[in-house]
Short mmCIF file of C-alpha atoms and ligand atoms in Angstrom, two decimals:
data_model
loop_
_atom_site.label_atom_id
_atom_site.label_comp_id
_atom_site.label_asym_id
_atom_site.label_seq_id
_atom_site.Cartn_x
_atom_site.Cartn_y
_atom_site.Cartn_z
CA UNK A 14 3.76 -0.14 -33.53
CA UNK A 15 3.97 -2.11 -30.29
CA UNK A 16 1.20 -2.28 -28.08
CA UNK A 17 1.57 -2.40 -24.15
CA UNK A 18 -1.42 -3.46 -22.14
CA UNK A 19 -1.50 -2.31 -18.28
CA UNK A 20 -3.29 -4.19 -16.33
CA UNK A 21 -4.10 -1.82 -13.14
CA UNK A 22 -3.90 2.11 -12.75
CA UNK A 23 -2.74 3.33 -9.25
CA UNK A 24 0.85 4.04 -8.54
CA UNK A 25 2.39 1.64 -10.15
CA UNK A 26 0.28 0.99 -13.64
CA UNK A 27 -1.00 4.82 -14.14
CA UNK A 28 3.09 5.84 -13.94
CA UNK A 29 4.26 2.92 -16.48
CA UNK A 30 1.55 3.45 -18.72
CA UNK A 31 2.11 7.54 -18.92
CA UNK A 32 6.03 7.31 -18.85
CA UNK A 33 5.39 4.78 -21.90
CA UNK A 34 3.03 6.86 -24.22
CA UNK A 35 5.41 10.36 -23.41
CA UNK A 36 8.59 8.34 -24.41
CA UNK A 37 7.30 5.82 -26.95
CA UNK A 38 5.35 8.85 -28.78
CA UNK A 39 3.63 6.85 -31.79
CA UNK A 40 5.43 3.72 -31.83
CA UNK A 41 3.97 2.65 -29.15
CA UNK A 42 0.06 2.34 -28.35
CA UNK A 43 -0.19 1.79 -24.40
CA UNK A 44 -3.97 0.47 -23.26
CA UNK A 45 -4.56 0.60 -19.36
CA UNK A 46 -7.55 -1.23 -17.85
CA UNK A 47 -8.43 -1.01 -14.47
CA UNK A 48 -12.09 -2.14 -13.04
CA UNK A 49 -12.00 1.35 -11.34
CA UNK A 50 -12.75 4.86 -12.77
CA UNK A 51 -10.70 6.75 -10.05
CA UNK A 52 -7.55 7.06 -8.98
CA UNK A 53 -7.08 7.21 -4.94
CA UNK A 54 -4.67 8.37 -3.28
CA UNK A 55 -4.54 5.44 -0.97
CA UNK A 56 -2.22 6.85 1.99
CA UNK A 57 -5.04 9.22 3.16
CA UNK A 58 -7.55 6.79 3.92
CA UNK A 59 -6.89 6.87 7.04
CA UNK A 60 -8.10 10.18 7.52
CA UNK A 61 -11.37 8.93 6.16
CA UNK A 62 -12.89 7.90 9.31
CA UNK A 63 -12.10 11.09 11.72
CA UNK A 64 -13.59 13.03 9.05
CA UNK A 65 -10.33 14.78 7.94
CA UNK A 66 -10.87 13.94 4.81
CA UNK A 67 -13.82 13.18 2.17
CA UNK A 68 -13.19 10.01 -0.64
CA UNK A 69 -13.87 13.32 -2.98
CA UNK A 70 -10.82 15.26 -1.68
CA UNK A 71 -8.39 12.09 -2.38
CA UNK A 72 -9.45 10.68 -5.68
CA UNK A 73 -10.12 11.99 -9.21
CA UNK A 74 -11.30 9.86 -12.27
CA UNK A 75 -8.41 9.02 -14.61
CA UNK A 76 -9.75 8.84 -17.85
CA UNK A 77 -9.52 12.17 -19.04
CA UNK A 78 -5.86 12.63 -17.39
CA UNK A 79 -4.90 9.79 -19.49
CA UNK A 80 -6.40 11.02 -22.55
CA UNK A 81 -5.04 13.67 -22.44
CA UNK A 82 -1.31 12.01 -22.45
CA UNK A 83 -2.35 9.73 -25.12
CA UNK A 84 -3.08 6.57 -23.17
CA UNK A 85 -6.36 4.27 -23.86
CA UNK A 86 -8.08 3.77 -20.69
CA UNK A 87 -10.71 0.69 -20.76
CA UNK A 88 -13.10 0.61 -17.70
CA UNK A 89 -13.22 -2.98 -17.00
CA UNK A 90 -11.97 -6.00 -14.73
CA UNK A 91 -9.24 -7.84 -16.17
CA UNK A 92 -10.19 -11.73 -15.78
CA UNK A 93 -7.02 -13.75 -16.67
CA UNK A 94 -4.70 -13.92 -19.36
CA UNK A 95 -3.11 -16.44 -21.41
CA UNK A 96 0.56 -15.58 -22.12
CA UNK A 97 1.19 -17.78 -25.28
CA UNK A 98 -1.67 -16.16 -27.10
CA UNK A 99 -0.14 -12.52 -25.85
CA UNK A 100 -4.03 -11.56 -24.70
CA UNK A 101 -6.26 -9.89 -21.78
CA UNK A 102 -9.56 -11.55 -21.27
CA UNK A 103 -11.64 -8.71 -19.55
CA UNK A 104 -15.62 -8.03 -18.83
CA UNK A 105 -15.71 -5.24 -21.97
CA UNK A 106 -13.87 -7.84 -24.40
CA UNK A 107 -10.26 -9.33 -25.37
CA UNK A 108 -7.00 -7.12 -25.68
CA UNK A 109 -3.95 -8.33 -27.55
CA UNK A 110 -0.29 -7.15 -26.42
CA UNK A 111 3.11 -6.98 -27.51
CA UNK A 112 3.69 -6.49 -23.79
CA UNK A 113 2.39 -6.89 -20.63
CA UNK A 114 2.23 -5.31 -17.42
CA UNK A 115 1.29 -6.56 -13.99
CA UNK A 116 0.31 -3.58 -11.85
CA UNK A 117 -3.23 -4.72 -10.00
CA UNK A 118 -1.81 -3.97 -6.31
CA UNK A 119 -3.14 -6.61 -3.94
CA UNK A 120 -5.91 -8.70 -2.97
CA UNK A 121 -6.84 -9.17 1.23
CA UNK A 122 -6.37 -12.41 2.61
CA UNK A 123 -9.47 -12.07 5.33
CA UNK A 124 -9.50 -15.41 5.34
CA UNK A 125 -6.35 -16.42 6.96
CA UNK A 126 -7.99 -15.98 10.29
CA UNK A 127 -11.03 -17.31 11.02
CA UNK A 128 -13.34 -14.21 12.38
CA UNK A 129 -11.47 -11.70 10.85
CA UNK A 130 -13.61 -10.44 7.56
CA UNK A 131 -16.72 -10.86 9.79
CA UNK A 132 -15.24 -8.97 13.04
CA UNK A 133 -12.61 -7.24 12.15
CA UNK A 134 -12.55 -3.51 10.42
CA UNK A 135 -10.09 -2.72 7.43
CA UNK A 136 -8.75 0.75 6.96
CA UNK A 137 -7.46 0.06 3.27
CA UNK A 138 -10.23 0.59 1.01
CA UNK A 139 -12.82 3.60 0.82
CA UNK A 140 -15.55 1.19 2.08
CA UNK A 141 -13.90 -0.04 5.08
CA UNK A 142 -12.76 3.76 6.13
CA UNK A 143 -16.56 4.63 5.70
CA UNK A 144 -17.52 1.56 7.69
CA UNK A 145 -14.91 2.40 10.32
CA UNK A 146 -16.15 6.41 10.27
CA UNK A 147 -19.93 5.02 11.27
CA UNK A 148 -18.58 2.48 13.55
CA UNK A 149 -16.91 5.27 15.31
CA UNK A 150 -19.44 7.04 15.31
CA UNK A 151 -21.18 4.32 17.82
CA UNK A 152 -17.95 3.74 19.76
CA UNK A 153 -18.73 6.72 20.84
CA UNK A 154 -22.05 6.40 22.70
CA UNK A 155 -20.66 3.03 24.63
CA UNK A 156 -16.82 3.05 24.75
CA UNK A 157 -14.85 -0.36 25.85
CA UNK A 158 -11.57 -1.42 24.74
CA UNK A 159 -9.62 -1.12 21.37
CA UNK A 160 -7.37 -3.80 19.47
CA UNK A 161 -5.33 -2.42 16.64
CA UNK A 162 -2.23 -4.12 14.55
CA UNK A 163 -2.18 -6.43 12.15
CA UNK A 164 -1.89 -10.27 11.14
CA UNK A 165 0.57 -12.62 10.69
CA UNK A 166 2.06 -12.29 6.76
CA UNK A 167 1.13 -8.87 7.10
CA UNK A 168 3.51 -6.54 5.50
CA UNK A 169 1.32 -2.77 5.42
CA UNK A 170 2.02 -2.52 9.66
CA UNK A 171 3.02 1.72 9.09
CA UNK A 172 -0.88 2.31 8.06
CA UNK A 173 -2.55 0.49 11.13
CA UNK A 174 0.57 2.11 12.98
CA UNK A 175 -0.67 5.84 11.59
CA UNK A 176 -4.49 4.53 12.32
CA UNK A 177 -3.69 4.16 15.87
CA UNK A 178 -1.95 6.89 16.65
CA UNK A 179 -4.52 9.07 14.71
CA UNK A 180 -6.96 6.76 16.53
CA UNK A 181 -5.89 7.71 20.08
CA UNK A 182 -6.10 11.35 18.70
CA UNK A 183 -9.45 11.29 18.36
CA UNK A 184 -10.23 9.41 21.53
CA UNK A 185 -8.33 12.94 23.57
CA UNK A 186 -10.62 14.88 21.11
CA UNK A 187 -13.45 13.10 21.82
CA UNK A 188 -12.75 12.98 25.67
CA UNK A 189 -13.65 9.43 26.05
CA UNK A 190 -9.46 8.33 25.92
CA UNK A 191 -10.14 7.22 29.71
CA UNK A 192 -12.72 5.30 29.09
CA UNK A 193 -10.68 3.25 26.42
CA UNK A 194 -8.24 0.29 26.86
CA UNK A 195 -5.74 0.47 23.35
CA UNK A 196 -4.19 -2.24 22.33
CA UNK A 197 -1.50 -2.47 19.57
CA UNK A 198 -0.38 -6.06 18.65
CA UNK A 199 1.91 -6.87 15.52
CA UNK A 200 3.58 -9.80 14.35
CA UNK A 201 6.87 -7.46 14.03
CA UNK A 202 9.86 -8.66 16.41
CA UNK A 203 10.19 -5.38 17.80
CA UNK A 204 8.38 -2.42 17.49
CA UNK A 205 9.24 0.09 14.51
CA UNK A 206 10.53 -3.23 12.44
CA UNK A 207 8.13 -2.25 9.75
CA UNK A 208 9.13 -5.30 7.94
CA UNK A 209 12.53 -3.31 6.99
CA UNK A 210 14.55 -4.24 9.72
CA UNK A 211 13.73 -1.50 11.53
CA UNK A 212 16.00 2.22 11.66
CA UNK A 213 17.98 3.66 13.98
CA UNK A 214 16.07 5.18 17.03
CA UNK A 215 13.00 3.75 15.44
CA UNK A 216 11.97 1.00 18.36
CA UNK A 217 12.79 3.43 21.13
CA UNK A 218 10.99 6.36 19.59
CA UNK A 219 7.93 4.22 19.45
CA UNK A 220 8.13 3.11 22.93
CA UNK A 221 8.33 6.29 23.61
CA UNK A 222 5.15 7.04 21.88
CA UNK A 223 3.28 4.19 23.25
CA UNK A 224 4.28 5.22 26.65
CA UNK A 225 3.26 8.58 26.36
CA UNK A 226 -0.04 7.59 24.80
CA UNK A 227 -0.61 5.37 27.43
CA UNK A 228 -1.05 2.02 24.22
CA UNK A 229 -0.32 -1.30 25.37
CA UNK A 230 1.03 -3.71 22.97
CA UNK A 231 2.14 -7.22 22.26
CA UNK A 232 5.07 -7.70 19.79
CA UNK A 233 5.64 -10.76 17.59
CA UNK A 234 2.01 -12.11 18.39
CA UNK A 235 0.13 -13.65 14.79
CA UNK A 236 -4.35 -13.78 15.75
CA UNK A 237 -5.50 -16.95 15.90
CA UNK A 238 -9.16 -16.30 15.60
CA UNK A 239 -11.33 -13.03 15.93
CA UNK A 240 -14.69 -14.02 17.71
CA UNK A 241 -17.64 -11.10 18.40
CA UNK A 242 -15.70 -9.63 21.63
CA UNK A 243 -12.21 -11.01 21.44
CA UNK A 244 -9.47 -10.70 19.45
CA UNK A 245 -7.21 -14.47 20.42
CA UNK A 246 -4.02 -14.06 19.88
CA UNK A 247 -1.50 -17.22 18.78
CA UNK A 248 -0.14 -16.96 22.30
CA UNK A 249 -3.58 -17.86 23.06
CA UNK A 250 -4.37 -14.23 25.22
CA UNK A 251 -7.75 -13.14 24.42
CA UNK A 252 -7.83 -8.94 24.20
CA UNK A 253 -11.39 -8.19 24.83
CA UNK A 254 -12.27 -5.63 22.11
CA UNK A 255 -15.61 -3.13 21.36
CA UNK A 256 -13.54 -2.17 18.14
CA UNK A 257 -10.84 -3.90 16.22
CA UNK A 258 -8.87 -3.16 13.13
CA UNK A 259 -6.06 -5.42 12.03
CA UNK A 260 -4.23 -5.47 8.86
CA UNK A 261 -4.39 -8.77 7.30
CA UNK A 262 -1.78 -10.19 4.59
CA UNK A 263 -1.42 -9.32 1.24
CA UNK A 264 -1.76 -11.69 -1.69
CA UNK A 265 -2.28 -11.46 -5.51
CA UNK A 266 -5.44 -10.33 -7.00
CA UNK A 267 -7.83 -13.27 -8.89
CA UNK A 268 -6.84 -11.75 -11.92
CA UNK A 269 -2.92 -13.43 -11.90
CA UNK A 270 -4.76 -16.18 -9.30
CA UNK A 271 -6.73 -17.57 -12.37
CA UNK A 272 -3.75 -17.03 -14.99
CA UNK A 273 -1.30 -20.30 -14.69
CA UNK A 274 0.47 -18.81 -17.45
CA UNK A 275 2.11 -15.97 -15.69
CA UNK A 276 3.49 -18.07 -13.16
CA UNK A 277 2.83 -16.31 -9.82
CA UNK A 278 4.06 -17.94 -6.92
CA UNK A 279 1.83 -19.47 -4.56
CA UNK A 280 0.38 -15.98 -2.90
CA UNK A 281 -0.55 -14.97 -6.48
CA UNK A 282 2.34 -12.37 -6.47
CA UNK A 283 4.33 -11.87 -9.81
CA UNK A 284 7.87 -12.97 -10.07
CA UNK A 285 10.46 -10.54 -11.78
CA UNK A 286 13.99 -10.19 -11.99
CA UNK A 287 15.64 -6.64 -10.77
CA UNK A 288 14.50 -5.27 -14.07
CA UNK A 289 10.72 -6.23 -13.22
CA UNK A 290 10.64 -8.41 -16.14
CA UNK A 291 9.39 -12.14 -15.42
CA UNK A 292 12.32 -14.39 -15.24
CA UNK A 293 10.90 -16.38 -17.75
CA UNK A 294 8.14 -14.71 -19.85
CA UNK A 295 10.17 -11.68 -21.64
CA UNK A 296 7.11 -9.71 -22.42
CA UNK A 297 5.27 -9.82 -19.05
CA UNK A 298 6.09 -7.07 -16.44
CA UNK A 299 5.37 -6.63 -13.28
CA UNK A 300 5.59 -3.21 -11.10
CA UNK A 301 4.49 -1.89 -7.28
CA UNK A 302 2.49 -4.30 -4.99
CA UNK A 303 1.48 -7.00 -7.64
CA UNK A 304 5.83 -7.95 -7.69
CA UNK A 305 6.63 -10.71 -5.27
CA UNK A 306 9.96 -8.95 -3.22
CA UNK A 307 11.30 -11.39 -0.82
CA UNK A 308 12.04 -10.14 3.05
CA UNK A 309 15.63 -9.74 3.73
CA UNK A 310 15.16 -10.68 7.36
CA UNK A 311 14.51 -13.36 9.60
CA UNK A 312 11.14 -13.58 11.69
CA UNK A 313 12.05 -14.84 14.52
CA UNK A 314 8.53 -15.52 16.13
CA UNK A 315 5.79 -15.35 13.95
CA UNK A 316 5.89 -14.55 10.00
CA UNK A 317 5.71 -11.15 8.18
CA UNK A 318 6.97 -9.69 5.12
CA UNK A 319 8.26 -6.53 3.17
CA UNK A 320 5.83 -3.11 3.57
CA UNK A 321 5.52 -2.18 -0.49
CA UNK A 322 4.66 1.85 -0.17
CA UNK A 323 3.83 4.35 -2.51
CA UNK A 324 7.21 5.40 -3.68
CA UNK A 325 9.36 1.97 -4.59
CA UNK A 326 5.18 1.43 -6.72
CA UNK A 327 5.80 4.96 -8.62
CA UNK A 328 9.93 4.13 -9.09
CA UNK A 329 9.57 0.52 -10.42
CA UNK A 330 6.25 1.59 -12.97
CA UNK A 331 9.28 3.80 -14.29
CA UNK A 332 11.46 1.30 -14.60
CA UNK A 333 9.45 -0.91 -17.03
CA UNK A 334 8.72 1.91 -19.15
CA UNK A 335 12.08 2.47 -19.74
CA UNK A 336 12.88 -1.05 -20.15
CA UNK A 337 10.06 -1.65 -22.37
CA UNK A 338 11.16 1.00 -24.35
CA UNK A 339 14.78 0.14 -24.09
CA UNK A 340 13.87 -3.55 -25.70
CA UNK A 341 11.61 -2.28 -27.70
CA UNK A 342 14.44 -0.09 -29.62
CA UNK A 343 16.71 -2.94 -29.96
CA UNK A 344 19.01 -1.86 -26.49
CA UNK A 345 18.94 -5.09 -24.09
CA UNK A 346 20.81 -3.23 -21.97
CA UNK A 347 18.06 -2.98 -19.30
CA UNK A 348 17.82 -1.10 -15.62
CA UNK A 349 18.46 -2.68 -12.93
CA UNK A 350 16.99 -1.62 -9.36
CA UNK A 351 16.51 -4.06 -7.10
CA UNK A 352 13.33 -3.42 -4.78
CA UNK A 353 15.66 -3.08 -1.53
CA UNK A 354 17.63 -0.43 -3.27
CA UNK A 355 15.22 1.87 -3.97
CA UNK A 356 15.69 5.25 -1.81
CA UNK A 357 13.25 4.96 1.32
CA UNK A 358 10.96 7.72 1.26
CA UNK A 359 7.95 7.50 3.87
CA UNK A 360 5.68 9.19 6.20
CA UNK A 361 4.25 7.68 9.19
CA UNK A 362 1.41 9.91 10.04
CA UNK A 363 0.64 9.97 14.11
CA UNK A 364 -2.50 12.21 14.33
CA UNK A 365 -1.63 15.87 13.22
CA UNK A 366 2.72 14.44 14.45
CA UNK A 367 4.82 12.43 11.69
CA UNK A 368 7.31 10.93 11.75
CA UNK A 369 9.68 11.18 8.52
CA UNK A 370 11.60 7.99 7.24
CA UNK A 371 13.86 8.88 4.98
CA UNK A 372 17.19 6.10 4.11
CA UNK A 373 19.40 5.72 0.94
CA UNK A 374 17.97 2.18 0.32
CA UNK A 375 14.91 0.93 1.62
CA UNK A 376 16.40 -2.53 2.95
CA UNK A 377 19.88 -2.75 4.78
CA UNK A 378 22.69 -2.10 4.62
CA UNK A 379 21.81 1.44 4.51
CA UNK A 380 24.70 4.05 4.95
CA UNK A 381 21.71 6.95 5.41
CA UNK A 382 18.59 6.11 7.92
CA UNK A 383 17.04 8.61 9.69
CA UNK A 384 14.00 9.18 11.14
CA UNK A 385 12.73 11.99 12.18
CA UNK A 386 9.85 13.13 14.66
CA UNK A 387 7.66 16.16 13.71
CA UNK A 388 5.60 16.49 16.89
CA UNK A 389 4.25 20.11 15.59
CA UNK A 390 1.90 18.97 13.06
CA UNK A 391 1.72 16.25 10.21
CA UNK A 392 2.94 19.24 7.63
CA UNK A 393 4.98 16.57 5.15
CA UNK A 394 2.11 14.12 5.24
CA UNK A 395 0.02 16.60 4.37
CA UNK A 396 2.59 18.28 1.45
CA UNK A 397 3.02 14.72 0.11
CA UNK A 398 -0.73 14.05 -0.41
CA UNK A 399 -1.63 17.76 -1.94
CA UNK A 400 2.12 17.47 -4.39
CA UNK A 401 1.06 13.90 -5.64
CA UNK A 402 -2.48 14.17 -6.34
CA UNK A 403 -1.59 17.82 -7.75
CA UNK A 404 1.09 15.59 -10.00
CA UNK A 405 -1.26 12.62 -10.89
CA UNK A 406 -4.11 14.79 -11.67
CA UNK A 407 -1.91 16.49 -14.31
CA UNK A 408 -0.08 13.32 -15.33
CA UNK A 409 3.20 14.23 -14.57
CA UNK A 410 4.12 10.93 -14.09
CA UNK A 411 7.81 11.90 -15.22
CA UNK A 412 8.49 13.82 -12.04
CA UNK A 413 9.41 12.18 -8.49
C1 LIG B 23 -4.36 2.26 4.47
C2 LIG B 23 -3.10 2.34 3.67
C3 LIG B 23 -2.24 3.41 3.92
C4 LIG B 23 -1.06 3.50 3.19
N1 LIG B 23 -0.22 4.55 3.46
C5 LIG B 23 0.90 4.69 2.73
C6 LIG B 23 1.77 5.80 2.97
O1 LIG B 23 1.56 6.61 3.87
N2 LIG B 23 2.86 5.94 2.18
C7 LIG B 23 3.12 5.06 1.18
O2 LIG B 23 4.12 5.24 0.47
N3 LIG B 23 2.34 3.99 0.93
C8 LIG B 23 1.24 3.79 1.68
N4 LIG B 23 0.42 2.72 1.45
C9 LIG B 23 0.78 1.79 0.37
C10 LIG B 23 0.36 2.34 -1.00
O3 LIG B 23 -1.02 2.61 -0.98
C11 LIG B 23 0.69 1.29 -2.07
O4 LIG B 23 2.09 1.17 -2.09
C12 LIG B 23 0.24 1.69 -3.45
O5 LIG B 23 -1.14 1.93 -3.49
C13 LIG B 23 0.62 0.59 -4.41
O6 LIG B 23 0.32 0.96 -5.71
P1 LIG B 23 0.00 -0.14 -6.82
O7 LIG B 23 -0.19 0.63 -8.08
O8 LIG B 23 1.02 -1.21 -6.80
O9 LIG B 23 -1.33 -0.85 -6.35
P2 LIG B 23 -2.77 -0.26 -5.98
O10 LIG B 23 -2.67 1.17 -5.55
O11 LIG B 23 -3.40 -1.21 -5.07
O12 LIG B 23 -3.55 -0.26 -7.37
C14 LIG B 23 -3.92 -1.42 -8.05
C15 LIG B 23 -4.87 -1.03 -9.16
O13 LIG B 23 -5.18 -2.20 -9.91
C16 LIG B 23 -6.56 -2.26 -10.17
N5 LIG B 23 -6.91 -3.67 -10.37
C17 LIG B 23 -6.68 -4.71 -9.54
N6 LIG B 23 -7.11 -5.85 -10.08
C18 LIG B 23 -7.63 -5.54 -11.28
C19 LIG B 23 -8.24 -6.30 -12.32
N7 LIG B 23 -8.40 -7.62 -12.23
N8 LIG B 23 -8.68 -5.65 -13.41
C20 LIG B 23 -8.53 -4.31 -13.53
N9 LIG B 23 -7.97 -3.54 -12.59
C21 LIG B 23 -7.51 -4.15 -11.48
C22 LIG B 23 -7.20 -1.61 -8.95
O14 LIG B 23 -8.50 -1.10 -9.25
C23 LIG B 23 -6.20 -0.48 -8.65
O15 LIG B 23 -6.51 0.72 -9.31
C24 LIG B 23 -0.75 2.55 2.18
C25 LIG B 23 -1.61 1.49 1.95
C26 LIG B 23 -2.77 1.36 2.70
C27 LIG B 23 -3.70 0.20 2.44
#
């Protein structure tokens, strides 16, 4: 019997772990512990604070769904491991492994910028949508100017892109959009670079967009400092703000901070080969945010890195279950999928429009990239969010 430990259960760890137990049937015993009950379905948070959408209709707890495909769930927060001794120190006790995997998503670096956890809103976690739905909620009664983007070393720019645009939305529905100065500023070279090097039509169509909407923006701008009524920017322009959200840079989450055993590089992101395995620990895996995937571009003004969505998270928990499983049986014939080959599948949601990104490989050179504007309604958004929670819920974690 080999036993697998997952260390976080979102994309990523819940897909790995379930793909492991179907496959690995009683040979293997998979345990997954993540400090949260629920799963969310974090693309939809940005719904949260118009009211489109409750926590309750985008999360479900996982336990039983797990269960139910044979995988142990423990409810805890995984503290640090030691990789000689093959064990998970958590709050509800010690787990031993045959193997590991690294699939705890990321930690926010707030404090990269001086002002920015104390100023600055953050759409990516239930409590900052909620914050950002009361804080709208105020906007409303005195209206002033909005800054929107993101930080240097960001690499999530498509969700504060699909917050602004659903942002200006609500401004028209509101009728206060005159009263409002928008601001969109983004350490990207150009707009639309989404730290992939952008796609065809992709910088035009969102000039296009900002025109229309009437945004003004700064490109290739890091923030220097957030103070109560400015956001300073490292060109050293100060955008007066009443409401600011800004994505900051990812890093690695304490748990592989305070383990010098797994070897994370200095953002506390896990290093793996094109099989996910750790170059040089053969039983620790990594999959989804937690893998460190280097940017296969130049920055030419101020640094950011690679977006890591939703779909590469789901396709590389797959691949370590199959490799684990593959090793496991004696094959060391492992798959290889490098991140930047990965099929790009994404959504950028722009307040009931989308616009669809679809390539054959997520970084270049790409021989399909399209993008395509839905100005009718966000219908695929939408389709994506109801198909993958329907999936998840059920644990189909087999199917795309
Ligand atoms: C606002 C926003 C919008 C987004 N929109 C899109 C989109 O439209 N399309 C798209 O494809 N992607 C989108 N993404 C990205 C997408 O959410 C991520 O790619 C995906 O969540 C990554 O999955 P993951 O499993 O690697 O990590 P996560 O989903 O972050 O999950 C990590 C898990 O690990 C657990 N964990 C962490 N540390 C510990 C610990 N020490 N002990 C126990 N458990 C731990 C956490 O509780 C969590 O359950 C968006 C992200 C944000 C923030």
């Amino acid at each position: 019997m080999t036993t697998t430990v997952v260390v976080g259960g979102s994309f990523a760890g819940m897909t790995a772990a379930i793909q492991l137990k179907r496959k690995g049937k009683n040979e293997h015993r998979v345990i997954l512990i993540d400090q949260s009950p629920l799963f969310l379905f974090i693309p939809s948070l940005i719904w949260v604070p118009f009211g489109r959408r409750e926590m309750t209709d985008i999360s479900f707890k996982k336990e039983a769904v797990l269960k139910k495909r044979g995988v142990e769930f423990v409810h805890a927060e995984a503290l640090e491991t030691d990789t000689k001794a093959q064990v998970v120190k958590t709050t509800q006790g010690n787990f031993k492994y045959d193997h590991l995997v690294v699939a705890t998503g990321p930690k926010v670096n707030f404090d990269m910028v001086p002002g920015l956890a104390r100023h600055s809103h953050y759409i990516g976690t239930p409590n900052g949508a909620m914050k950002l739905r009361k804080a709208l909620e105020e906007f409303k009664q005195n209206p002033g100017p909005i800054v929107i983007g993101a930080t240097q070393e960001a690499g999530c720019m498509g969700a504060s892109y699909e917050f602004l645009f659903n942002l200006e939305k609500w401004l028209r529905d509101q009728k206060i959009r005159k009263k409002v100065d928008l601001y969109w500023v983004t350490p990207e070279d150009y707009l639309g670079h989404f730290g992939i090097d952008g796609m065809p039509l992709g910088e035009s169509m969102l000039k296009a967009f900002m025109k229309l909407f009437n945004i003004h923006y700064r490109t290739g701008v890091g923030i220097k400092e957030v103070t109560t009524d400015s956001v300073i920017l490292s060109t050293g322009e100060a955008l007066p703000y009443k409401l600011t959200q800004l994505m900051p840079q990812f890093v690695g989450v304490d748990f592989v901070q305070n383990s010098p055993s797994l070897l994370a590089n200095k953002n506390g992101l896990m290093p793996v080969d094109d099989t996910y395995r750790h170059p040089a620990i053969g039983n620790v895996w990594a999959a989804g945010v937690a893998v460190q995937v280097d940017a296969p571009f130049e920055c030419k003004q101020v640094p950011y890195t690679v977006p890591k969505t939703g779909y590469p998270s789901d396709v590389t928990g797959k691949v370590v279950a199959k490799n684990i499983l593959r090793l496991t049986k004696g094959n060391n014939k492992l798959i290889h999928k490098p991140w930047g080959h990965i099929t790009g599948l994404c959504v950028m949601d722009a307040g009931k429009k989308e616009v669809i990104i679809l390539s054959n490989r997520l970084f270049r050179p790409r021989v399909i990239a399209l993008m395509i504007p839905n100005l009718l309604y966000d219908f695929v958004k939408v389709f994506i969010e109801k198909y993958f929670l329907w999936k998840s819920k059920r644990g189909y974690a087999w199917l795309p």
